[in-house]
Amino acid sequence: MATGKINVSVDNIFPLIKKFLYSDHEIFLRELISNATDATLKLKHLTNIGETDVEYGNPVIDIKVDKENKKIHVIDQGIGMTKEEVEKYINEVAFSGAEEFLDKYKDSAKDSGIIGHFGLGFYSAFMVAHKVEIITKSYKDEPAAHWTCSGTTEFTLEDADKQDRGTEIILHINEDDEEFLEENRIEELLVKYNKFMPIPIRFGTKEETLPLPDDAPEDAKPETKTVDNIINNPDPAWTKQPTDLEDKDYKDFYRELYPMQFEEPLFHIHLNVDYPFNLTGILYFPKMSQDMNM
């Protein structure tokens, strides 16, 4: 087992992360899922170009809440990391801008661009957790690694017995942030920030009612089955070609976006621009009613 100190020359970086990264601590989940998505898409790219012969399969991102033990797990089946990569990307690169961060933001409490500017996305976990663990196994044929940090510049890094490719982030939630141990709160954040992420996000299971066959008797009761609770739509309409969509598809997607909007849209425009920049999207024009607040 290795022990060491994260490569940063200031000891008060974690209090600043907890206080200044974002005004809303709920952003941590968006950042961790974005990282998990990136790791999965990197693996997809490597398999597409023939850089690796591992099977990409049908990966998902799992979110698990352990309320009893006050933990949240974010698990992906992406590219993973070797022990050396954990050292490089977690312990060094993330803090390469630490001094500049301190100089620029020590007197400013709200700046939504800090994480993106300094590569601190993973460390947003410490806004809600007093300890964070990473258990990760690379797509390469190398041992898995287990990194642990308790909100100081000290960490431990050792081998792990993880057999499956990918990364698991374990957050030990602060007492002040136990709202995030409520499943309905987590589901709310997943829908709010990750509704159209390109990798399926699984949050437990749900019961689904099966349709009755046409010849079912009148008093027949529909059966239910337990299925994965996939939060997001990884293949939204705007990512498809207009020739592959019918009018019903556009209306269904509008309903998905605005379930409380009872009127169908007046019309829509499917945007697919290549020059001078790349832009895809769907622009909906809602019907105006007399009681609509302009």
Short mmCIF file of C-alpha atoms in Angstrom, two decimals, residues 6-294:
data_model
loop_
_atom_site.label_atom_id
_atom_site.label_comp_id
_atom_site.label_asym_id
_atom_site.label_seq_id
_atom_site.Cartn_x
_atom_site.Cartn_y
_atom_site.Cartn_z
CA ILE A 6 -1.42 15.18 -3.05
CA ASN A 7 0.81 17.48 -5.05
CA VAL A 8 -0.35 20.86 -3.78
CA SER A 9 1.52 23.45 -1.78
CA VAL A 10 -1.45 24.80 0.16
CA ASP A 11 -3.14 22.93 3.00
CA ASN A 12 -6.40 24.84 2.94
CA ILE A 13 -7.49 23.83 -0.57
CA PHE A 14 -10.21 21.47 0.69
CA PRO A 15 -12.03 24.05 2.82
CA LEU A 16 -12.04 26.27 -0.26
CA ILE A 17 -13.40 23.48 -2.43
CA LYS A 18 -16.19 22.82 0.06
CA LYS A 19 -17.12 26.48 0.26
CA PHE A 20 -16.37 28.05 -3.11
CA LEU A 21 -16.65 25.54 -5.96
CA TYR A 22 -20.37 26.11 -6.47
CA SER A 23 -23.09 27.80 -4.50
CA ASP A 24 -25.24 24.64 -4.79
CA HIS A 25 -23.71 21.44 -3.44
CA GLU A 26 -26.06 19.39 -5.61
CA ILE A 27 -23.72 19.96 -8.56
CA PHE A 28 -21.46 17.14 -7.28
CA LEU A 29 -23.67 14.47 -8.85
CA ARG A 30 -23.68 16.13 -12.25
CA GLU A 31 -19.87 16.36 -12.20
CA LEU A 32 -19.34 12.72 -11.20
CA ILE A 33 -21.80 11.45 -13.82
CA SER A 34 -20.12 13.62 -16.46
CA ASN A 35 -16.80 11.99 -15.58
CA ALA A 36 -18.36 8.52 -15.74
CA THR A 37 -19.87 9.36 -19.14
CA ASP A 38 -16.53 10.61 -20.46
CA ALA A 39 -14.79 7.44 -19.27
CA THR A 40 -17.38 5.28 -21.04
CA LEU A 41 -17.26 7.25 -24.29
CA LYS A 42 -13.44 7.08 -24.28
CA LEU A 43 -13.65 3.31 -24.17
CA LYS A 44 -16.19 3.34 -27.00
CA HIS A 45 -13.82 5.45 -29.10
CA LEU A 46 -10.87 3.12 -28.45
CA THR A 47 -12.89 0.09 -29.47
CA ASN A 48 -14.20 1.86 -32.59
CA ILE A 49 -10.70 2.72 -33.85
CA GLY A 50 -9.28 -0.69 -32.97
CA GLU A 51 -6.96 0.50 -30.20
CA THR A 52 -8.23 -2.24 -27.89
CA ASP A 53 -9.93 -5.58 -28.34
CA VAL A 54 -11.97 -5.44 -25.11
CA GLU A 55 -15.72 -5.78 -25.58
CA TYR A 56 -17.58 -2.49 -25.22
CA GLY A 57 -20.94 -4.20 -24.64
CA ASN A 58 -23.91 -2.18 -23.38
CA PRO A 59 -22.47 -0.16 -20.50
CA VAL A 60 -24.59 1.71 -17.97
CA ILE A 61 -23.82 4.11 -15.14
CA ASP A 62 -25.19 2.92 -11.80
CA ILE A 63 -26.18 5.27 -8.99
CA LYS A 64 -26.73 3.59 -5.63
CA VAL A 65 -27.75 5.13 -2.31
CA ASP A 66 -26.85 3.34 0.92
CA LYS A 67 -28.85 5.36 3.42
CA GLU A 68 -28.03 3.14 6.39
CA ASN A 69 -24.27 3.56 5.94
CA LYS A 70 -24.59 7.13 4.62
CA LYS A 71 -22.91 6.42 1.30
CA ILE A 72 -23.53 7.16 -2.38
CA HIS A 73 -21.95 5.00 -5.11
CA VAL A 74 -21.37 6.15 -8.70
CA ILE A 75 -20.28 3.18 -10.82
CA ASP A 76 -19.31 3.13 -14.49
CA GLN A 77 -18.10 0.45 -16.89
CA GLY A 78 -15.77 2.77 -18.74
CA ILE A 79 -12.08 3.00 -19.44
CA GLY A 80 -10.97 2.79 -15.80
CA MET A 81 -7.55 3.79 -14.45
CA THR A 82 -4.29 2.10 -13.52
CA LYS A 83 -2.57 2.98 -10.25
CA GLU A 84 -0.17 5.22 -12.16
CA GLU A 85 -3.10 7.01 -13.84
CA VAL A 86 -4.76 7.60 -10.47
CA GLU A 87 -1.51 9.23 -9.32
CA LYS A 88 -1.39 11.38 -12.43
CA TYR A 89 -5.02 12.39 -12.94
CA ILE A 90 -6.30 12.48 -9.35
CA ASN A 91 -3.28 13.52 -7.31
CA GLU A 92 -1.40 15.82 -9.68
CA VAL A 93 -3.37 17.22 -12.60
CA ALA A 94 -6.40 18.21 -10.53
CA PHE A 95 -4.28 20.51 -8.39
CA SER A 96 -1.95 21.90 -11.02
CA GLY A 97 -3.86 25.19 -10.79
CA ALA A 98 -4.28 25.20 -7.01
CA GLU A 99 -2.23 28.32 -6.30
CA GLU A 100 -3.91 30.24 -9.12
CA PHE A 101 -7.23 29.02 -7.80
CA LEU A 102 -6.43 30.40 -4.35
CA ASP A 103 -5.25 33.74 -5.69
CA LYS A 104 -8.25 34.21 -7.93
CA TYR A 105 -11.12 32.81 -5.86
CA LYS A 106 -10.26 33.07 -2.17
CA ASP A 107 -12.44 36.20 -1.86
CA SER A 108 -15.19 35.06 -4.22
CA ALA A 109 -17.89 32.65 -3.10
CA LYS A 110 -19.72 32.09 -6.38
CA ASP A 111 -18.13 31.24 -9.68
CA SER A 112 -19.65 28.48 -11.73
CA GLY A 113 -16.59 28.21 -13.99
CA ILE A 114 -14.07 27.13 -11.38
CA ILE A 115 -14.37 23.39 -11.86
CA GLY A 116 -14.11 23.51 -15.64
CA HIS A 117 -11.19 25.94 -15.53
CA PHE A 118 -9.06 24.04 -13.04
CA GLY A 119 -10.10 20.44 -13.70
CA LEU A 120 -11.57 20.02 -10.22
CA GLY A 121 -14.76 18.22 -11.25
CA PHE A 122 -14.02 15.05 -9.32
CA TYR A 123 -13.19 17.03 -6.19
CA SER A 124 -16.67 18.51 -6.09
CA ALA A 125 -17.44 15.25 -4.26
CA PHE A 126 -15.83 16.76 -1.17
CA MET A 127 -18.53 19.41 -1.04
CA VAL A 128 -20.88 16.73 0.32
CA ALA A 129 -18.54 13.98 1.56
CA HIS A 130 -16.02 13.82 4.41
CA LYS A 131 -14.33 10.83 2.76
CA VAL A 132 -14.16 9.71 -0.86
CA GLU A 133 -12.97 6.40 -2.27
CA ILE A 134 -12.09 5.42 -5.83
CA ILE A 135 -12.01 1.75 -6.77
CA THR A 136 -10.96 1.44 -10.38
CA LYS A 137 -9.72 -1.12 -12.89
CA SER A 138 -8.31 -0.13 -16.26
CA TYR A 139 -9.30 -1.71 -19.55
CA LYS A 140 -5.62 -2.64 -19.71
CA ASP A 141 -4.51 -5.89 -18.13
CA GLU A 142 -3.29 -4.33 -14.88
CA PRO A 143 -4.30 -4.64 -11.21
CA ALA A 144 -7.15 -2.56 -9.86
CA ALA A 145 -6.45 0.39 -7.56
CA HIS A 146 -8.13 1.72 -4.43
CA TRP A 147 -7.65 5.43 -3.57
CA THR A 148 -8.96 6.95 -0.34
CA CYS A 149 -8.91 10.54 0.89
CA SER A 150 -10.59 12.07 3.93
CA GLY A 151 -10.69 15.68 2.85
CA THR A 152 -7.06 16.54 3.53
CA THR A 153 -4.03 16.58 1.24
CA GLU A 154 -3.15 13.05 2.44
CA PHE A 155 -4.32 9.95 0.59
CA THR A 156 -3.79 6.19 0.48
CA LEU A 157 -3.39 4.19 -2.72
CA GLU A 158 -3.31 0.39 -2.75
CA ASP A 159 -4.21 -2.60 -4.89
CA ALA A 160 -7.87 -3.64 -5.03
CA ASP A 161 -9.60 -6.93 -5.83
CA LYS A 162 -12.03 -5.38 -8.33
CA GLN A 163 -12.41 -7.74 -11.31
CA ASP A 164 -14.66 -5.74 -13.63
CA ARG A 165 -13.45 -2.90 -15.80
CA GLY A 166 -14.51 0.62 -14.78
CA THR A 167 -14.58 2.95 -11.81
CA GLU A 168 -16.61 3.14 -8.62
CA ILE A 169 -16.71 6.38 -6.62
CA ILE A 170 -17.88 6.00 -3.02
CA LEU A 171 -18.94 9.13 -1.16
CA HIS A 172 -19.24 9.07 2.64
CA ILE A 173 -21.82 11.81 3.07
CA ASN A 174 -21.43 14.68 5.55
CA GLU A 175 -23.97 15.01 8.32
CA ASP A 176 -25.01 18.41 6.94
CA ASP A 177 -25.65 16.93 3.48
CA GLU A 178 -27.79 13.91 4.36
CA GLU A 179 -30.57 15.25 2.14
CA PHE A 180 -28.66 13.53 -0.67
CA LEU A 181 -29.30 10.15 0.94
CA GLU A 182 -32.98 10.45 0.08
CA GLU A 183 -33.77 8.53 -3.10
CA ASN A 184 -36.34 11.05 -4.33
CA ARG A 185 -33.73 13.84 -3.98
CA ILE A 186 -31.18 11.91 -6.03
CA GLU A 187 -33.75 11.03 -8.70
CA GLU A 188 -34.72 14.70 -8.88
CA LEU A 189 -31.08 15.67 -9.54
CA LEU A 190 -30.61 12.91 -12.11
CA VAL A 191 -33.61 14.13 -14.10
CA LYS A 192 -32.60 17.78 -13.68
CA TYR A 193 -28.99 17.46 -14.86
CA ASN A 194 -28.66 14.17 -16.74
CA LYS A 195 -31.93 13.63 -18.60
CA PHE A 196 -30.25 13.31 -22.00
CA MET A 197 -26.78 12.00 -21.21
CA PRO A 198 -25.61 9.58 -23.94
CA ILE A 199 -24.99 6.62 -21.59
CA PRO A 200 -27.94 4.95 -19.78
CA ILE A 201 -28.09 5.90 -16.10
CA ARG A 202 -29.59 3.22 -13.85
CA PHE A 203 -31.04 4.11 -10.48
CA GLY A 204 -32.36 0.90 -8.95
CA THR A 205 -35.44 -0.82 -10.34
CA LYS A 206 -39.11 -0.07 -10.88
CA GLU A 207 -42.33 -1.96 -11.52
CA GLU A 208 -43.66 -1.89 -15.10
CA THR A 209 -47.21 -2.87 -16.04
CA LEU A 210 -47.47 -5.30 -18.95
CA PRO A 211 -50.21 -4.67 -21.54
CA LEU A 212 -53.07 -7.15 -21.60
CA PRO A 213 -53.43 -9.32 -24.72
CA ASP A 214 -56.35 -8.56 -27.04
CA ASP A 215 -58.17 -11.76 -26.06
CA ALA A 216 -57.84 -11.20 -22.30
CA PRO A 217 -61.10 -11.54 -20.30
CA GLU A 218 -62.75 -8.37 -19.06
CA ASP A 219 -61.87 -9.04 -15.42
CA ALA A 220 -58.22 -9.79 -16.19
CA LYS A 221 -55.69 -7.82 -14.17
CA PRO A 222 -52.48 -6.67 -15.85
CA GLU A 223 -49.25 -8.23 -14.64
CA THR A 224 -46.22 -6.27 -13.56
CA LYS A 225 -42.53 -7.01 -13.85
CA THR A 226 -39.43 -5.52 -12.27
CA VAL A 227 -37.21 -3.63 -14.73
CA ASP A 228 -34.16 -1.38 -14.52
CA ASN A 229 -35.05 2.19 -13.64
CA ILE A 230 -33.28 4.02 -16.47
CA ILE A 231 -33.45 7.73 -15.65
CA ASN A 232 -32.35 9.26 -18.93
CA ASN A 233 -33.08 9.16 -22.63
CA PRO A 234 -29.64 8.50 -24.19
CA ASP A 235 -30.95 8.78 -27.75
CA PRO A 236 -33.08 11.96 -27.88
CA ALA A 237 -34.78 13.10 -31.07
CA TRP A 238 -32.42 15.99 -31.79
CA THR A 239 -29.49 13.57 -32.24
CA LYS A 240 -31.25 11.80 -35.12
CA GLN A 241 -31.60 12.73 -38.76
CA PRO A 242 -34.90 14.44 -39.72
CA THR A 243 -35.43 11.74 -42.36
CA ASP A 244 -35.51 9.14 -39.57
CA LEU A 245 -38.29 10.89 -37.64
CA GLU A 246 -42.02 11.19 -38.20
CA ASP A 247 -44.36 13.88 -36.93
CA LYS A 248 -45.41 11.61 -34.06
CA ASP A 249 -41.78 11.30 -32.92
CA TYR A 250 -41.48 15.08 -32.63
CA LYS A 251 -44.74 15.34 -30.70
CA ASP A 252 -43.76 12.51 -28.34
CA PHE A 253 -40.44 14.18 -27.62
CA TYR A 254 -42.21 17.47 -26.94
CA ARG A 255 -44.38 15.63 -24.41
CA GLU A 256 -41.22 14.24 -22.81
CA LEU A 257 -39.75 17.71 -22.52
CA TYR A 258 -42.90 19.45 -21.33
CA PRO A 259 -45.24 16.92 -19.70
CA MET A 260 -47.40 19.70 -18.22
CA GLN A 261 -47.96 21.38 -21.58
CA PHE A 262 -51.34 20.06 -22.71
CA GLU A 263 -51.41 21.72 -26.14
CA GLU A 264 -49.41 20.25 -28.99
CA PRO A 265 -46.81 22.59 -30.49
CA LEU A 266 -47.88 24.79 -33.38
CA PHE A 267 -44.91 23.60 -35.43
CA HIS A 268 -41.24 22.73 -35.04
CA ILE A 269 -37.94 23.24 -36.85
CA HIS A 270 -35.23 20.57 -36.79
CA LEU A 271 -31.86 22.33 -36.84
CA ASN A 272 -28.88 20.58 -38.39
CA VAL A 273 -26.14 23.11 -39.10
CA ASP A 274 -22.60 22.20 -40.19
CA TYR A 275 -21.17 25.63 -41.04
CA PRO A 276 -19.83 27.96 -39.68
CA PHE A 277 -20.32 25.83 -36.56
CA ASN A 278 -21.94 22.49 -35.74
CA LEU A 279 -25.40 22.69 -34.22
CA THR A 280 -28.20 20.16 -33.91
CA GLY A 281 -31.46 20.70 -32.12
CA ILE A 282 -35.22 21.01 -32.35
CA LEU A 283 -36.96 24.35 -32.00
CA TYR A 284 -40.59 24.08 -30.90
CA PHE A 285 -43.18 26.84 -31.24
CA PRO A 286 -45.97 26.38 -28.68
CA LYS A 287 -49.54 27.38 -29.33
CA MET A 288 -50.55 30.63 -27.66
CA SER A 289 -53.68 30.55 -25.54
CA GLN A 290 -55.56 33.49 -24.12
CA ASP A 291 -54.57 32.68 -20.58
CA MET A 292 -50.87 32.23 -21.40
CA ASN A 293 -48.58 34.61 -19.55
CA MET A 294 -46.58 36.23 -22.33
#
